[in-house]
Amino acid sequence: MKEYKIAVIAGDGIGPEVIDEGINVLNEVAKVDGDIAFDFTHFPWGCEYYAETGKMMDDDGMEKLKEFDAIYLGAVGFPGVPDHISLWDLLLKIRKGFDQYINIRPITLLNGAPCPLEGVKREEIDMLFIRENSEGEYAGAGDWLFKGKPEEVVLQTGVFSRKGTERVIRYAFEEARKMNKSLTSISKGNALNYSMVFWDQIFDEVSKEYPDVQTYSYLVDAASMLMIKDPKRFEVVVTSNLFGDILTDLGAAIAGGLGLAAGANINPERDYPSMFEPIHGSAPDIAGEGIANPLASIWSASQMFDYFHRPDLGARVLKAIEDVLTEKEYVTPDLGGNASTSEVGARVIHYLKG
């Protein structure tokens, strides 16, 4: 039996509520499968921890996390703690420190999920976004000069290295080849005359090594329009840190809402643990009410199985999610139902038991 060590950072707001249901699902799948097991270690880091200690995580937190096979994150952020503190001192610290340079966000309209687009068939919304996750617009480079003075100037610098740009694009080509799907690059080369021209150049260079992969390139503004008007044209998509962040929230809106949006932060070389999370945020307005949708958290657990080379188990979890959505009797208020977080989690487990 293979046992995986999982670091759990439930975090803030609804994070602990949804992560508990994900853990229940992971344990149930392990029980049904019989060949794997999980050992969970919980860390109390987040905004509440910050309020008590002045830190989002322990000083040696990264050293502690390094020993795990994966990290399971609930949510980060809460009123009273500035967003840039909660983000940079926990989530981005882990992504960058563990070189999780691939962010994977599936935009798939599951059976039973609501879609605001009229006349769109389920199979027409099936995208895999591969987002650069370690540099670009979120590199954190810049300066704040002459604070509070009339000549105040803020510089926010995007950082696009050849190494960082090429490796995410190459990863996307490999995925597109493996899936036998097209690959679309999204940039803004007409206006960002250094960073995005460079991105387009690297995409063209790498594409020559993959003549079997059909490629397309769109400007980000055109892509956002086409995701609404003609979503079927997007299969595998590769884009920068900022554009990927924005477009995948748009994708979540057309594929059932943020309550169904999962994300994986991957270090492909497996030198460090990868991290799996729902992308809906901490939703402090409903925290503690027991009505948060746990399906995104459970979907991210499905991604964890894929990472552990058990796509069969990942697919089984997704099928159980679809069964719950199709049944419609056990869904949370964001999906038009009145079920609680724990009731939805229990229903997913019901279908996992078969």
Short mmCIF file of C-alpha atoms in Angstrom, two decimals, residues 148-298:
data_model
loop_
_atom_site.label_atom_id
_atom_site.label_comp_id
_atom_site.label_asym_id
_atom_site.label_seq_id
_atom_site.Cartn_x
_atom_site.Cartn_y
_atom_site.Cartn_z
CA GLY A 148 2.92 60.70 -0.18
CA LYS A 149 4.54 63.39 -2.28
CA PRO A 150 3.17 65.06 -5.43
CA GLU A 151 5.81 63.26 -7.51
CA GLU A 152 4.82 59.84 -6.13
CA VAL A 153 5.57 57.05 -8.62
CA VAL A 154 4.76 53.34 -8.50
CA LEU A 155 6.59 50.83 -10.68
CA GLN A 156 5.18 47.31 -11.14
CA THR A 157 7.49 45.26 -13.33
CA GLY A 158 6.56 42.08 -15.13
CA VAL A 159 9.37 39.53 -15.31
CA PHE A 160 9.45 37.12 -18.25
CA SER A 161 12.55 34.94 -18.36
CA ARG A 162 13.35 32.64 -21.27
CA LYS A 163 13.50 29.72 -18.84
CA GLY A 164 10.18 30.55 -17.20
CA THR A 165 8.34 31.29 -20.42
CA GLU A 166 9.68 28.35 -22.38
CA ARG A 167 9.05 25.73 -19.72
CA VAL A 168 5.36 26.58 -19.27
CA ILE A 169 4.80 26.72 -23.04
CA ARG A 170 6.61 23.42 -23.53
CA TYR A 171 4.55 21.83 -20.76
CA ALA A 172 1.39 23.00 -22.53
CA PHE A 173 2.54 21.54 -25.84
CA GLU A 174 3.22 18.20 -24.15
CA GLU A 175 -0.26 18.18 -22.62
CA ALA A 176 -1.90 19.10 -25.92
CA ARG A 177 0.02 16.33 -27.71
CA LYS A 178 -0.88 13.78 -25.04
CA MET A 179 -4.55 14.77 -25.19
CA ASN A 180 -4.57 15.08 -28.99
CA LYS A 181 -6.00 18.58 -28.73
CA SER A 182 -5.19 22.02 -30.08
CA LEU A 183 -3.13 24.54 -28.12
CA THR A 184 -4.02 28.23 -27.91
CA SER A 185 -1.63 30.91 -26.67
CA ILE A 186 -3.17 34.05 -25.19
CA SER A 187 -1.09 37.22 -24.90
CA LYS A 188 -1.22 40.97 -25.60
CA GLY A 189 1.68 41.49 -27.96
CA ASN A 190 0.19 44.51 -29.68
CA ALA A 191 0.31 46.66 -26.53
CA LEU A 192 2.92 45.02 -24.27
CA ASN A 193 5.76 45.46 -26.71
CA TYR A 194 8.43 43.69 -24.67
CA SER A 195 6.95 40.98 -22.46
CA MET A 196 4.19 39.73 -24.73
CA VAL A 197 6.17 40.05 -27.95
CA PHE A 198 8.75 37.87 -26.21
CA TRP A 199 6.02 35.42 -25.14
CA ASP A 200 4.73 35.17 -28.72
CA GLN A 201 8.25 34.61 -30.02
CA ILE A 202 8.91 31.75 -27.58
CA PHE A 203 5.55 30.18 -28.45
CA ASP A 204 6.45 30.24 -32.15
CA GLU A 205 9.90 28.77 -31.47
CA VAL A 206 8.62 25.89 -29.38
CA SER A 207 5.74 25.17 -31.79
CA LYS A 208 8.26 24.10 -34.43
CA GLU A 209 9.11 21.11 -32.25
CA TYR A 210 5.46 20.02 -32.18
CA PRO A 211 4.27 20.00 -35.80
CA ASP A 212 1.52 17.55 -34.86
CA VAL A 213 -0.15 20.07 -32.49
CA GLN A 214 -2.59 22.54 -34.04
CA THR A 215 -1.92 26.00 -32.62
CA TYR A 216 -3.78 29.30 -32.34
CA SER A 217 -2.86 32.68 -30.85
CA TYR A 218 -5.26 35.35 -29.58
CA LEU A 219 -4.98 38.69 -27.88
CA VAL A 220 -6.40 38.52 -24.38
CA ASP A 221 -9.27 40.93 -25.07
CA ALA A 222 -10.37 38.95 -28.13
CA ALA A 223 -9.98 35.69 -26.21
CA SER A 224 -12.25 36.90 -23.40
CA MET A 225 -14.95 37.71 -25.94
CA LEU A 226 -14.54 34.39 -27.76
CA MET A 227 -14.73 32.40 -24.54
CA ILE A 228 -18.30 33.67 -24.29
CA LYS A 229 -19.31 33.68 -27.95
CA ASP A 230 -17.53 30.52 -29.12
CA PRO A 231 -16.04 28.57 -26.19
CA LYS A 232 -15.60 25.36 -28.18
CA ARG A 233 -12.62 26.80 -30.03
CA PHE A 234 -10.52 26.60 -26.83
CA GLU A 235 -9.10 23.20 -25.85
CA VAL A 236 -5.67 23.47 -24.17
CA VAL A 237 -4.74 27.08 -23.39
CA VAL A 238 -1.42 28.52 -22.22
CA THR A 239 -1.08 32.05 -20.91
CA SER A 240 0.70 34.30 -18.46
CA ASN A 241 0.19 34.61 -14.72
CA LEU A 242 -2.13 37.63 -14.80
CA PHE A 243 -4.13 36.71 -17.89
CA GLY A 244 -4.55 33.15 -16.63
CA ASP A 245 -5.81 34.40 -13.29
CA ILE A 246 -8.46 36.59 -14.91
CA LEU A 247 -9.57 34.31 -17.74
CA THR A 248 -10.01 31.25 -15.52
CA ASP A 249 -12.45 33.20 -13.33
CA LEU A 250 -14.34 34.05 -16.50
CA GLY A 251 -14.17 30.36 -17.39
CA ALA A 252 -15.51 29.42 -13.97
CA ALA A 253 -18.50 31.71 -14.55
CA ILE A 254 -19.49 29.88 -17.72
CA ALA A 255 -18.83 26.43 -16.24
CA GLY A 256 -21.04 26.54 -13.16
CA GLY A 257 -19.52 29.25 -10.96
CA LEU A 258 -16.60 29.58 -8.58
CA GLY A 259 -18.06 26.85 -6.39
CA LEU A 260 -16.97 24.41 -9.11
CA ALA A 261 -13.54 25.91 -9.82
CA ALA A 262 -10.48 23.86 -8.87
CA GLY A 263 -6.80 24.56 -9.29
CA ALA A 264 -3.50 22.70 -9.04
CA ASN A 265 -0.10 24.31 -8.52
CA ILE A 266 2.43 21.85 -9.90
CA ASN A 267 6.16 21.40 -9.65
CA PRO A 268 6.51 18.96 -12.57
CA GLU A 269 9.98 17.79 -11.55
CA ARG A 270 8.57 16.79 -8.13
CA ASP A 271 11.55 18.32 -6.35
CA TYR A 272 9.00 19.95 -4.06
CA PRO A 273 5.40 19.19 -3.10
CA SER A 274 2.62 20.46 -5.35
CA MET A 275 -0.43 22.24 -3.97
CA PHE A 276 -4.13 21.71 -4.67
CA GLU A 277 -6.89 24.20 -3.90
CA PRO A 278 -10.35 25.47 -4.77
CA ILE A 279 -10.01 28.94 -6.28
CA HIS A 280 -13.16 30.51 -4.84
CA GLY A 281 -11.52 32.38 -1.97
CA SER A 282 -12.47 32.54 1.68
CA ALA A 283 -16.01 34.00 1.28
CA PRO A 284 -16.11 35.55 4.78
CA ASP A 285 -19.73 36.63 4.29
CA ILE A 286 -20.92 33.02 4.55
CA ALA A 287 -18.17 31.55 6.73
CA GLY A 288 -19.54 29.42 9.54
CA GLU A 289 -23.00 29.09 8.05
CA GLY A 290 -22.40 25.60 6.64
CA ILE A 291 -23.63 26.52 3.16
CA ALA A 292 -20.33 26.80 1.28
CA ASN A 293 -20.07 24.67 -1.84
CA PRO A 294 -17.42 21.96 -1.27
CA LEU A 295 -17.39 20.67 -4.86
CA ALA A 296 -14.44 22.82 -5.97
CA SER A 297 -12.43 21.52 -3.04
CA ILE A 298 -13.44 17.96 -3.95
#
